[in-house]
Tab-separated table of N, CA, C and O in Angstrom:
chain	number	residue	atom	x	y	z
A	250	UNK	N	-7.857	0.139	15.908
A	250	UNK	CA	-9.021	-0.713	15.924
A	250	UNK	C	-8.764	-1.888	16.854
A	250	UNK	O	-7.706	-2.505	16.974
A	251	UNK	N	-10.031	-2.112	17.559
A	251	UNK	CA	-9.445	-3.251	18.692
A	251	UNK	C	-10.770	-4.574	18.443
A	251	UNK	O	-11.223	-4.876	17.338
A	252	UNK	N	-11.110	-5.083	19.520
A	252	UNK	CA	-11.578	-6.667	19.512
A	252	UNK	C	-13.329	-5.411	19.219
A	252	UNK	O	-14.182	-5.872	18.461
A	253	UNK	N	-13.521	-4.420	19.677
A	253	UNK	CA	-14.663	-3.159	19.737
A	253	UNK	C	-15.784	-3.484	18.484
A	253	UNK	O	-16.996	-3.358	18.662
A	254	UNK	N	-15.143	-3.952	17.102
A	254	UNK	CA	-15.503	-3.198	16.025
A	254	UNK	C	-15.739	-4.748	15.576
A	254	UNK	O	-16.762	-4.935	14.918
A	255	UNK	N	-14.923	-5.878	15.848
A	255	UNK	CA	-15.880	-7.407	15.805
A	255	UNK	C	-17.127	-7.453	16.443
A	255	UNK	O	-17.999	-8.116	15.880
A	256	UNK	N	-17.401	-6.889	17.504
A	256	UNK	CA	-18.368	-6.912	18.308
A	256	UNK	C	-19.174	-6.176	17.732
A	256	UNK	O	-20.309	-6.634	17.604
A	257	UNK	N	-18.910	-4.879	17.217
A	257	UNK	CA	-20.293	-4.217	16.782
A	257	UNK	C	-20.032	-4.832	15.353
A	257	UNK	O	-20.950	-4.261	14.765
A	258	UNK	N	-19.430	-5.587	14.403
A	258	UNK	CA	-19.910	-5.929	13.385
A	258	UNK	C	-20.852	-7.253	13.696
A	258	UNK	O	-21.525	-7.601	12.726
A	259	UNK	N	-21.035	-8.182	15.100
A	259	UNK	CA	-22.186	-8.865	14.550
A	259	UNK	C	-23.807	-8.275	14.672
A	259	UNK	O	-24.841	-8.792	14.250
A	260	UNK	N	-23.597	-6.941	15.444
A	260	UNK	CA	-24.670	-6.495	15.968
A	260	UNK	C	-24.843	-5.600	14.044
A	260	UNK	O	-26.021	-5.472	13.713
A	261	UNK	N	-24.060	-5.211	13.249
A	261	UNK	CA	-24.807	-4.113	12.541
A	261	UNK	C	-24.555	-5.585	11.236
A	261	UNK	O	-24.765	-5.234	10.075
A	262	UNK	N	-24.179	-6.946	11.419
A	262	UNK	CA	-24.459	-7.672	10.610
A	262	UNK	C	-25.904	-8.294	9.895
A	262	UNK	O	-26.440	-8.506	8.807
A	263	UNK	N	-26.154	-8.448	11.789
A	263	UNK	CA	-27.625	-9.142	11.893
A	263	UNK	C	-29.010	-7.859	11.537
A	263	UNK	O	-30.207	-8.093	11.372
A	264	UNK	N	-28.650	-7.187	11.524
A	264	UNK	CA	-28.851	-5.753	11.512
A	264	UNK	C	-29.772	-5.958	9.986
A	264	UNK	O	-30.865	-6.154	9.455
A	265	UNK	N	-28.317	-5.731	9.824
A	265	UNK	CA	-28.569	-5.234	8.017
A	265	UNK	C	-29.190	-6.676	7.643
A	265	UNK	O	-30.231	-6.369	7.061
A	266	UNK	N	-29.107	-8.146	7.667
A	266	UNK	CA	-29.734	-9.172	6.808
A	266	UNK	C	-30.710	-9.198	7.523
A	266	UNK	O	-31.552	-9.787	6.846
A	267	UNK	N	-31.322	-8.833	8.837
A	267	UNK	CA	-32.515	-8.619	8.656
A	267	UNK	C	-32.847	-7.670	7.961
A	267	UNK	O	-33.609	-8.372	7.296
A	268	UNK	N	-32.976	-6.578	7.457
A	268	UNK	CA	-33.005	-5.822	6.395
A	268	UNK	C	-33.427	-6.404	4.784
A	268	UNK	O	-34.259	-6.015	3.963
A	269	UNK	N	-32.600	-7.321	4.783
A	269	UNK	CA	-31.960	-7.777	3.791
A	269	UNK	C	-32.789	-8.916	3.309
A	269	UNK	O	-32.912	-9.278	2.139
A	270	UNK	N	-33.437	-9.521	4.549
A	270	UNK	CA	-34.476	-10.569	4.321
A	270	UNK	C	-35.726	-10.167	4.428
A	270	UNK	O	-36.535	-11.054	4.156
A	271	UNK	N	-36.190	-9.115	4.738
A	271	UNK	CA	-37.460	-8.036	4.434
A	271	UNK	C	-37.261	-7.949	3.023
A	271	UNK	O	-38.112	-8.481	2.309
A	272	UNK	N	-36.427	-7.454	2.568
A	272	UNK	CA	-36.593	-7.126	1.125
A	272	UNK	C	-36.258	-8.501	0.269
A	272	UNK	O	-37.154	-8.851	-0.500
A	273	UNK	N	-35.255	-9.191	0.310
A	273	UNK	CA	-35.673	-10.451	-0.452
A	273	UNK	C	-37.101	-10.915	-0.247
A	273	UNK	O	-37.887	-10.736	-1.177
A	274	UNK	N	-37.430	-11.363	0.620
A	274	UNK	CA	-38.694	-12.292	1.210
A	274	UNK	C	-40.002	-11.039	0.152
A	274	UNK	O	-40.786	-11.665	-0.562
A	275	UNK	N	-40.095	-10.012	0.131
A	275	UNK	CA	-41.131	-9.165	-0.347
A	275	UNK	C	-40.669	-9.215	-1.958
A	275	UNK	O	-41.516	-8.981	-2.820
A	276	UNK	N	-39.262	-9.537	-2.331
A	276	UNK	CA	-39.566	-8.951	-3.814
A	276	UNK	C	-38.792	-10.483	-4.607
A	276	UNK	O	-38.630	-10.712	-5.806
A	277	UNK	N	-38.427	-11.346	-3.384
A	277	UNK	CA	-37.853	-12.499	-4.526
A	277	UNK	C	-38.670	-13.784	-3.661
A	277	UNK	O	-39.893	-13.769	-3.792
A	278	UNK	N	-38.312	-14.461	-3.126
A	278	UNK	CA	-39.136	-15.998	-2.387
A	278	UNK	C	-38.661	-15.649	-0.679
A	278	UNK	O	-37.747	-15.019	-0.147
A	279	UNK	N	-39.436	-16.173	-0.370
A	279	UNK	CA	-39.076	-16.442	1.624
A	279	UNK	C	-37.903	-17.448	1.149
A	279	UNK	O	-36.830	-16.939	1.472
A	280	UNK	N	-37.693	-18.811	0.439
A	280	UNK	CA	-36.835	-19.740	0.880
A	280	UNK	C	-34.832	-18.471	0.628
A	280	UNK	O	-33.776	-18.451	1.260
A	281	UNK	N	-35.337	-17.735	-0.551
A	281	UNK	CA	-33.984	-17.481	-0.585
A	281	UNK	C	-33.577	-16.195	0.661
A	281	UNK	O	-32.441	-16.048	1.112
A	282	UNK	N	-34.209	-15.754	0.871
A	282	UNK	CA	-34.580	-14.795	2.363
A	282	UNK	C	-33.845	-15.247	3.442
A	282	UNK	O	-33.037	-14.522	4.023
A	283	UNK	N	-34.230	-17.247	3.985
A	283	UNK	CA	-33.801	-17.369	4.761
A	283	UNK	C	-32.123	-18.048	4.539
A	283	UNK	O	-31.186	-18.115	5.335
A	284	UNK	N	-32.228	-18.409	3.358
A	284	UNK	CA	-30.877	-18.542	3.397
A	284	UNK	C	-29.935	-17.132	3.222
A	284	UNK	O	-28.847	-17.366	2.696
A	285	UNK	N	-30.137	-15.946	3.518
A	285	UNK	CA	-29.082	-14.937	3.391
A	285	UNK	C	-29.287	-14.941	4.841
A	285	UNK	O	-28.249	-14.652	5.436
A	286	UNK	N	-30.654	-15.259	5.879
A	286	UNK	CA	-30.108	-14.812	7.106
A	286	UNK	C	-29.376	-16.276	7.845
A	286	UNK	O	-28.915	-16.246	8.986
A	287	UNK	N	-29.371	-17.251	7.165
A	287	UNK	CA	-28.895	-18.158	7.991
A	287	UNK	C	-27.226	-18.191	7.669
A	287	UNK	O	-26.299	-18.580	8.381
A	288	UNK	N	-27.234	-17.541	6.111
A	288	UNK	CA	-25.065	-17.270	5.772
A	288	UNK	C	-24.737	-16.214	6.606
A	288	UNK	O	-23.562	-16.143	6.966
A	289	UNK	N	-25.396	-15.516	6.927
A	289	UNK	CA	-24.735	-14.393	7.878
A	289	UNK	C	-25.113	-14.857	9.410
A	289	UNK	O	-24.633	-14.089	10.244
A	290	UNK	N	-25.708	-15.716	9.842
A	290	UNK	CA	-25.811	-15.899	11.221
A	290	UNK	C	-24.780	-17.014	11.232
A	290	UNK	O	-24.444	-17.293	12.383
A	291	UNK	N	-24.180	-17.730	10.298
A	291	UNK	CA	-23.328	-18.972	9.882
A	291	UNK	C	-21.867	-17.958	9.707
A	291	UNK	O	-20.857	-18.430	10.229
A	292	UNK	N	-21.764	-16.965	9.190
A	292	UNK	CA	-20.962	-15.804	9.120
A	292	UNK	C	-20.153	-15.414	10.389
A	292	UNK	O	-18.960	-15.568	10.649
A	293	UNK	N	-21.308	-14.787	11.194
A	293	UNK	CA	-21.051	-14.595	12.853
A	293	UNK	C	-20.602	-15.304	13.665
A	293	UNK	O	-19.835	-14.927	14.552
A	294	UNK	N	-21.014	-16.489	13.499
A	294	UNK	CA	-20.607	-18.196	14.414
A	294	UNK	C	-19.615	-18.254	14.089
A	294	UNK	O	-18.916	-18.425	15.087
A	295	UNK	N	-18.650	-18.190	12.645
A	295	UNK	CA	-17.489	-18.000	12.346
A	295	UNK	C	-16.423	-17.345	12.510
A	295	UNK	O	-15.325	-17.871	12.693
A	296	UNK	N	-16.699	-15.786	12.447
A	296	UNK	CA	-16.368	-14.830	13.041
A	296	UNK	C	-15.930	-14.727	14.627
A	296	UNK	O	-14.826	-14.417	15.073
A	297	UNK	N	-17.285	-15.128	15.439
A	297	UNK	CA	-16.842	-15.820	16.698
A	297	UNK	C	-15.802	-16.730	17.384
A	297	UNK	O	-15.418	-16.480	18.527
A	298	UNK	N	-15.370	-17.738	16.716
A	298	UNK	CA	-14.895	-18.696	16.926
A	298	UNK	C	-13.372	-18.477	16.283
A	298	UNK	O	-12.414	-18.959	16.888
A	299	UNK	N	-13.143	-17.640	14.880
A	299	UNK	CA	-11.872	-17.457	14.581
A	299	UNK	C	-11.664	-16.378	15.642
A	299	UNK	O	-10.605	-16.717	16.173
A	300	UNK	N	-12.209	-14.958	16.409
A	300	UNK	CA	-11.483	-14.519	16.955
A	300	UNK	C	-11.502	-14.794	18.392
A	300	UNK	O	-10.841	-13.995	19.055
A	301	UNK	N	-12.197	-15.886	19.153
A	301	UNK	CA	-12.028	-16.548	20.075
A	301	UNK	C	-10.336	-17.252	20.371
A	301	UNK	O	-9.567	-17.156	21.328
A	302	UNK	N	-10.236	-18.086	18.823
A	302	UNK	CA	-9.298	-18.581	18.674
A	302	UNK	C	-8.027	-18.091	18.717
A	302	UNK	O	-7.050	-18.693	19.161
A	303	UNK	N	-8.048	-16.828	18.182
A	303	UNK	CA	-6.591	-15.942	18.297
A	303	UNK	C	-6.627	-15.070	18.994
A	303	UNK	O	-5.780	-14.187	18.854
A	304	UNK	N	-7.608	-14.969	20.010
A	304	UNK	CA	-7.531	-14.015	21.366
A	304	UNK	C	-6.625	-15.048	22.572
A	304	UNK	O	-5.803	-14.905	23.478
A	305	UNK	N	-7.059	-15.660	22.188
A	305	UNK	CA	-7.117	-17.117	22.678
A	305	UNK	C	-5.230	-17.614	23.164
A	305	UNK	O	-4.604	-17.854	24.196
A	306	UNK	N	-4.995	-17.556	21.851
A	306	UNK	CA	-4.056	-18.455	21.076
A	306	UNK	C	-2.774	-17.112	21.339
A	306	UNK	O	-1.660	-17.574	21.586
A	307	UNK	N	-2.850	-15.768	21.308
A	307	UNK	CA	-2.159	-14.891	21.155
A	307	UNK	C	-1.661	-14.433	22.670
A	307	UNK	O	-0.538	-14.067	23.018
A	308	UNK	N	-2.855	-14.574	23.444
A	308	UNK	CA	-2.862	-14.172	24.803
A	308	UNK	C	-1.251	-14.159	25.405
A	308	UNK	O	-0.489	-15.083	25.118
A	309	UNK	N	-0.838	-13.068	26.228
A	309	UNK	CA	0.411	-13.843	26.983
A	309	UNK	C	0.225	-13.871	28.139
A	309	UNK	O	-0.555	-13.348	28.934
A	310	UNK	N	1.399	-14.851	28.174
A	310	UNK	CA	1.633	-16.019	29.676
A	310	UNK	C	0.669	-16.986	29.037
A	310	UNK	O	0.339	-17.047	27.853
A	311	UNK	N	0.238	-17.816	30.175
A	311	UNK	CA	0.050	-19.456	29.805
A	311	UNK	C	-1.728	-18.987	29.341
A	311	UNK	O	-2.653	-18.254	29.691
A	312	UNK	N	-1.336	-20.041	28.294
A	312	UNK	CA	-2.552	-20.674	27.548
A	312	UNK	C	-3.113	-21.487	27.643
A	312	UNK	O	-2.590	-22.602	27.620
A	313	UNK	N	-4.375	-21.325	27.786
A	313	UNK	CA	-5.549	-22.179	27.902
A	313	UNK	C	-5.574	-22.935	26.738
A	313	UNK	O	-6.211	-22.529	25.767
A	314	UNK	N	-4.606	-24.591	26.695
A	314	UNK	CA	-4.738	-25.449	25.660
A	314	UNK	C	-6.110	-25.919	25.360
A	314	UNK	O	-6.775	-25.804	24.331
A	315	UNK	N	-6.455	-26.636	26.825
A	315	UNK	CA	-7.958	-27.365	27.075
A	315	UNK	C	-9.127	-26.527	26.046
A	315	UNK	O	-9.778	-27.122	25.186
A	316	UNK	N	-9.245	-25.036	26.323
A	316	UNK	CA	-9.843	-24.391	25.470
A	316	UNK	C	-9.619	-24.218	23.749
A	316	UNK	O	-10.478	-24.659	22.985
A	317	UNK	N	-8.633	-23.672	23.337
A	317	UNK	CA	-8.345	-23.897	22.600
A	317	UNK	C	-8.440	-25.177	21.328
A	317	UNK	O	-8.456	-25.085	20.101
A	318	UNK	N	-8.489	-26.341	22.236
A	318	UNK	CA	-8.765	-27.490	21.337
A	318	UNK	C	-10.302	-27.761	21.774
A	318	UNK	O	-10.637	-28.898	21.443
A	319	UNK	N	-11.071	-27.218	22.262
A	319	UNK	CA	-12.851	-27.049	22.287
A	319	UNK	C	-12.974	-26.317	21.464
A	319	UNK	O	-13.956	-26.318	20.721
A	320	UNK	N	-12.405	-25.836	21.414
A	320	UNK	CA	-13.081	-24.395	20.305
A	320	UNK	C	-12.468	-24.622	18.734
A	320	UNK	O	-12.905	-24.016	17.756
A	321	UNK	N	-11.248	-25.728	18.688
A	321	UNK	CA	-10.785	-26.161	17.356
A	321	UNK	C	-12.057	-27.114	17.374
A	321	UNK	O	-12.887	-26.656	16.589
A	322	UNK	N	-12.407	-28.020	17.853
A	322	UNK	CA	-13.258	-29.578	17.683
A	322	UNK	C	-14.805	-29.009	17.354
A	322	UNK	O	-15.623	-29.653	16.698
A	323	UNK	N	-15.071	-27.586	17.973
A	323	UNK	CA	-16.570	-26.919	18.102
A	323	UNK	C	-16.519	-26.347	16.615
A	323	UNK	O	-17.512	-26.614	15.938
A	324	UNK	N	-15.556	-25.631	16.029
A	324	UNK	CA	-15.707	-24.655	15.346
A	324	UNK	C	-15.765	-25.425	14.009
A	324	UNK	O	-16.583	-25.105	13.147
A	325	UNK	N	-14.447	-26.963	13.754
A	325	UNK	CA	-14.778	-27.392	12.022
A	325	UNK	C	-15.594	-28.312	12.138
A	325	UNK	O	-16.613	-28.353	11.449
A	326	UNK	N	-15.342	-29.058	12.876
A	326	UNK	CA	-16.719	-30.283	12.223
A	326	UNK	C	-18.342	-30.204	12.789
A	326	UNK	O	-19.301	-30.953	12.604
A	327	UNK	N	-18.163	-28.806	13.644
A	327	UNK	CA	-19.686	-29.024	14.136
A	327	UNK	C	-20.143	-27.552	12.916
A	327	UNK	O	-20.909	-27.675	11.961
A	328	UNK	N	-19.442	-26.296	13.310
A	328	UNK	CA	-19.571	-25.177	12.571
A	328	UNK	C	-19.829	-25.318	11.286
A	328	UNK	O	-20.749	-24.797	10.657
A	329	UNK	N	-18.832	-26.180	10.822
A	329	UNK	CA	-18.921	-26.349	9.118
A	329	UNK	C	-19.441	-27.587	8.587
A	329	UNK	O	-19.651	-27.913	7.419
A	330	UNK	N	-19.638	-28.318	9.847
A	330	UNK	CA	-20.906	-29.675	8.905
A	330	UNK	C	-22.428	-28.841	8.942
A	330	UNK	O	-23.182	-28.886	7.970
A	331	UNK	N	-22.851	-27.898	10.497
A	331	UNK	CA	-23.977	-27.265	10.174
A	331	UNK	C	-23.879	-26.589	9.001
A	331	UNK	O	-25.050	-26.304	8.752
A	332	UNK	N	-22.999	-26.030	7.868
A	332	UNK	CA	-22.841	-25.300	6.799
A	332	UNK	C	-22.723	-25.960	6.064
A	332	UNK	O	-22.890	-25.303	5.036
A	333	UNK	N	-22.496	-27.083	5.773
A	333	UNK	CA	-22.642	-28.124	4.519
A	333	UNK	C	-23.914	-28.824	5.032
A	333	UNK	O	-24.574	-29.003	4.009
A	334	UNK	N	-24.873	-29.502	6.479
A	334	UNK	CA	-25.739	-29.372	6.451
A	334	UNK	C	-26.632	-28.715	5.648
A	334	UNK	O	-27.211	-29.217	4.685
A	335	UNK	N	-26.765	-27.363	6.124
A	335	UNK	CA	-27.577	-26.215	5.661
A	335	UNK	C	-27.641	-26.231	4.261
A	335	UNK	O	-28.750	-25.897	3.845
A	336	UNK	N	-26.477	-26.622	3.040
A	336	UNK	CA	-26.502	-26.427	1.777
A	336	UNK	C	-27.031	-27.869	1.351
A	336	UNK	O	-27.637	-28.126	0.311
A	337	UNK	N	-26.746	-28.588	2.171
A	337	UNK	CA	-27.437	-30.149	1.817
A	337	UNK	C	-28.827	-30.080	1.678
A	337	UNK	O	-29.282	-30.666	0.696
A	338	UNK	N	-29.760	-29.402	2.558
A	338	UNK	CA	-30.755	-29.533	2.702
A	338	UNK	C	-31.556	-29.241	1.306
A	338	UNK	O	-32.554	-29.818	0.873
A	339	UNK	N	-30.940	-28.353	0.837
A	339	UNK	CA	-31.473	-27.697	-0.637
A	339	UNK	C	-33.271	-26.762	-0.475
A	339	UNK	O	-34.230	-26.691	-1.245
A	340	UNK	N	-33.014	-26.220	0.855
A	340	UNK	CA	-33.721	-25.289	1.217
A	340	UNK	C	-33.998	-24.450	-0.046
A	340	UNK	O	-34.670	-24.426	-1.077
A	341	UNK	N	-32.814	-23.588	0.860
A	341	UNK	CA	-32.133	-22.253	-0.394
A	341	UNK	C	-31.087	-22.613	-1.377
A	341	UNK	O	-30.296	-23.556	-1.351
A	342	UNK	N	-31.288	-21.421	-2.481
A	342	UNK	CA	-30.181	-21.219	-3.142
A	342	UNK	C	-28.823	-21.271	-2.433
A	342	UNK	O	-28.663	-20.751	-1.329
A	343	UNK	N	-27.898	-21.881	-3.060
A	343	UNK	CA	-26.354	-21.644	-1.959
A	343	UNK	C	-26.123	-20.049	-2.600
A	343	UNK	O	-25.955	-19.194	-1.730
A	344	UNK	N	-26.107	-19.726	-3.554
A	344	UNK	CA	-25.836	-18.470	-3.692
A	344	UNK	C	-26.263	-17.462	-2.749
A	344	UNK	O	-25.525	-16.480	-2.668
A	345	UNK	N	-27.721	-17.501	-1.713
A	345	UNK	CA	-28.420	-16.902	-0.978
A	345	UNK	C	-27.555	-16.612	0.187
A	345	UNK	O	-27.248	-15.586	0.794
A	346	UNK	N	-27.152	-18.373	0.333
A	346	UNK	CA	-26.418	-18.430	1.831
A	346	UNK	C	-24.887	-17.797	1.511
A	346	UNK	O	-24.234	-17.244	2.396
A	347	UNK	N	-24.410	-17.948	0.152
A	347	UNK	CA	-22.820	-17.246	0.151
A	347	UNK	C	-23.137	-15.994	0.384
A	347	UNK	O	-22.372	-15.540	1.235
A	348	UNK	N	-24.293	-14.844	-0.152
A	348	UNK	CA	-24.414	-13.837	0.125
A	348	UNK	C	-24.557	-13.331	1.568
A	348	UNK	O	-24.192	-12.262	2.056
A	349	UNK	N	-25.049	-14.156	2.002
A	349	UNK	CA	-25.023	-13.744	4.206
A	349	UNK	C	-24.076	-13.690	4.597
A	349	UNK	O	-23.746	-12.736	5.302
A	350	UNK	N	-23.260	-14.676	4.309
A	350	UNK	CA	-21.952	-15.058	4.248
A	350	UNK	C	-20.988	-13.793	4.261
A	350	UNK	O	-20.247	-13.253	5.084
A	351	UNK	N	-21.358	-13.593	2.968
A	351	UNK	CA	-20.644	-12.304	2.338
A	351	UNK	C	-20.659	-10.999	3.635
A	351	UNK	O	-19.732	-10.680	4.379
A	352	UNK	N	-21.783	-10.544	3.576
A	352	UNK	CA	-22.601	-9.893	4.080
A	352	UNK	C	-21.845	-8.936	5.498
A	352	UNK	O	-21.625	-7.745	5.717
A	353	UNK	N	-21.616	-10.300	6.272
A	353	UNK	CA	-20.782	-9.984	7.656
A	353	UNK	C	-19.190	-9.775	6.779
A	353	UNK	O	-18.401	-9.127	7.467
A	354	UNK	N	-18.763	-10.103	5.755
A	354	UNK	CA	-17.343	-9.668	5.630
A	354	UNK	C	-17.260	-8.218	4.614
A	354	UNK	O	-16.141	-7.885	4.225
A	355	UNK	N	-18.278	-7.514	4.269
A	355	UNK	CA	-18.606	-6.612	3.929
A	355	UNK	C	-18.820	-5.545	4.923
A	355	UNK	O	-18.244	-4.479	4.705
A	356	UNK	N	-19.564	-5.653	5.997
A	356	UNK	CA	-19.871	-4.884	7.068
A	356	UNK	C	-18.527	-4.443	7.495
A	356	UNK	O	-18.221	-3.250	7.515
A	357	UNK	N	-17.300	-5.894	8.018
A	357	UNK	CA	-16.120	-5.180	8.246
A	357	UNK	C	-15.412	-4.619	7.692
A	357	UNK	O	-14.739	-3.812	8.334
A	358	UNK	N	-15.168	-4.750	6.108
A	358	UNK	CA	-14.613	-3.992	4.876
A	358	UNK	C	-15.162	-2.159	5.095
A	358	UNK	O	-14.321	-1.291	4.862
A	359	UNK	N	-16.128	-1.880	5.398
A	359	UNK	CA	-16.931	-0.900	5.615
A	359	UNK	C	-16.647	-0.039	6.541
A	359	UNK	O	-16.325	1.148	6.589
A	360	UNK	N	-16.919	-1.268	7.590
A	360	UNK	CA	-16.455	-0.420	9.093
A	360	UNK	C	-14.841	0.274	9.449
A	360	UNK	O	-14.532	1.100	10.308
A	361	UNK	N	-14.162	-0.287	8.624
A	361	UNK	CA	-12.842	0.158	8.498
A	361	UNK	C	-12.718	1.129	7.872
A	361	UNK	O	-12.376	2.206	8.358
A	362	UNK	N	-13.020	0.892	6.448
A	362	UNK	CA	-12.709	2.079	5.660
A	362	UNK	C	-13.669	2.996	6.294
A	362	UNK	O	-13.382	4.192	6.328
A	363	UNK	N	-14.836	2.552	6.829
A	363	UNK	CA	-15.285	4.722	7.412
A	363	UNK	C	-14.460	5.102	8.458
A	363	UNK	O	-14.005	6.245	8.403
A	364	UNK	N	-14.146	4.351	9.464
A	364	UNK	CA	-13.131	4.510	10.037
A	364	UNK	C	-11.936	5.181	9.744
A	364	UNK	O	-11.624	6.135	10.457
A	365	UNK	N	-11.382	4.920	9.027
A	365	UNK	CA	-10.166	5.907	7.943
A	365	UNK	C	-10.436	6.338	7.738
A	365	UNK	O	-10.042	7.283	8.422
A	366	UNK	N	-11.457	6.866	6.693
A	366	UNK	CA	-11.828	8.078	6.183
A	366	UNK	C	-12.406	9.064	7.012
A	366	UNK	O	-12.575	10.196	6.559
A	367	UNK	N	-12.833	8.693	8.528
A	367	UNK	CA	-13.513	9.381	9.449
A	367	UNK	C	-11.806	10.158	10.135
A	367	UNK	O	-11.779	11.343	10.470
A	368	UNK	N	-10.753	9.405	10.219
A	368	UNK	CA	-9.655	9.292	10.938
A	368	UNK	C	-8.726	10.518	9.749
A	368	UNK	O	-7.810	11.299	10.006
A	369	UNK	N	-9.153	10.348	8.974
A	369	UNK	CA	-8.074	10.987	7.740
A	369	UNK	C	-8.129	12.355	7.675
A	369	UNK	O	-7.268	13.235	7.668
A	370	UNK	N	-10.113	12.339	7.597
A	370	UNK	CA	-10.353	13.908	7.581
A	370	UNK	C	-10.611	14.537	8.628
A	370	UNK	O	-10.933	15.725	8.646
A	371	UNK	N	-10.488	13.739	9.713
A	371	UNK	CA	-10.007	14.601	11.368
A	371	UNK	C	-8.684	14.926	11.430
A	371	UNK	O	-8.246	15.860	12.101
A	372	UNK	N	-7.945	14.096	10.668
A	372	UNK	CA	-6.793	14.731	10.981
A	372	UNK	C	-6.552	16.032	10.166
A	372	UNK	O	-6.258	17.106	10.689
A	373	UNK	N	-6.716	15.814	8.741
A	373	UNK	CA	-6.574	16.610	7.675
A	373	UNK	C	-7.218	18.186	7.834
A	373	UNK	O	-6.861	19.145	7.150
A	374	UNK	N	-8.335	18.216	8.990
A	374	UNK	CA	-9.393	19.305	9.500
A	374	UNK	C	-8.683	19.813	10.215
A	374	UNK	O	-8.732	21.041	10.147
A	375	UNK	N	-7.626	19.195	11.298
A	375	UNK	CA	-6.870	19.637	12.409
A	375	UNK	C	-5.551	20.606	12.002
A	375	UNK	O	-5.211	21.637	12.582
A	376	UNK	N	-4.746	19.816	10.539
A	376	UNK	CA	-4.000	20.453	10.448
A	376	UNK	C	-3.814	21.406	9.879
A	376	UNK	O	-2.733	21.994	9.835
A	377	UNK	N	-5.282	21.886	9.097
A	377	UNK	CA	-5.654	22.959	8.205
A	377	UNK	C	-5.997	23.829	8.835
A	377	UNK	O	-5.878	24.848	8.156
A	378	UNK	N	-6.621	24.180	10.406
A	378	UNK	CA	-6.502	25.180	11.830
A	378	UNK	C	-5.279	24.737	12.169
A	378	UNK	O	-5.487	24.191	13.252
A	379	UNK	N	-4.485	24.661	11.999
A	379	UNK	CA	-3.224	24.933	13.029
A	379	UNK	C	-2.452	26.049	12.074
A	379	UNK	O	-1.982	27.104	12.499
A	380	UNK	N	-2.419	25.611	10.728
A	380	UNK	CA	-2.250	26.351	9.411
A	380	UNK	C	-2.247	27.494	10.079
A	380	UNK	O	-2.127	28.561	9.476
């Protein structure tokens, strides 16, 4: 698994809570709706920025410090005051927004394990014809 499968988890993140806010918004309130799509778009921004940081940070040969400390100064007090913002406001439920939240770290829990299990029984298929 490479940097591949961050990338398609914000695309099948945003994906699914739009999904996700169709069906809240129709069967519970619009306010808690938008807080599941704003924890998972708050999710992604996160996601972004931690693996910015250790692409970043891991790289070899010389490192881009200058960057590195933009992307430390961008990511806690702007990233996570907009996220204590956002719960300040008392829009939504915070439970709404932990669930968006959630949401994108579920997708990758997912994407892995089908991954394995896609990986397990290719192999397991292969060695049962060679049999």
């Amino acid at each position: 698994m490479g940097l591949e499968i961050i990338k398609r988890t914000y695309l099948t993140s945003l994906i699914l809570a739009l999904i996700v806010f169709l069906y809240t918004w129709a069967y519970f309130n619009f306010p808690s709706a938008v807080g599941i799509v704003t924890g998972t778009i708050w999710g992604c921004l996160n996601l972004f920025f931690i693996t910015s940081l250790v692409t970043t940070f891991i790289k070899v040969g010389e490192k881009d410090y200058t960057k590195i400390w933009i992307m430390l100064l961008v990511k806690f007090p702007i990233l996570y005051g907009l996220g204590f913002l956002a719960l300040k406001i008392n829009y939504f439920n915070p439970l709404s927004f932990l669930i968006g939240f959630t949401l994108v770290l579920a997708v990758i829990v997912l994407k892995a394990l089908g991954k394995y299990l896609v990986e397990s029984v290719l192999k397991r298929n292969l060695k049962e014809k060679k049999l």
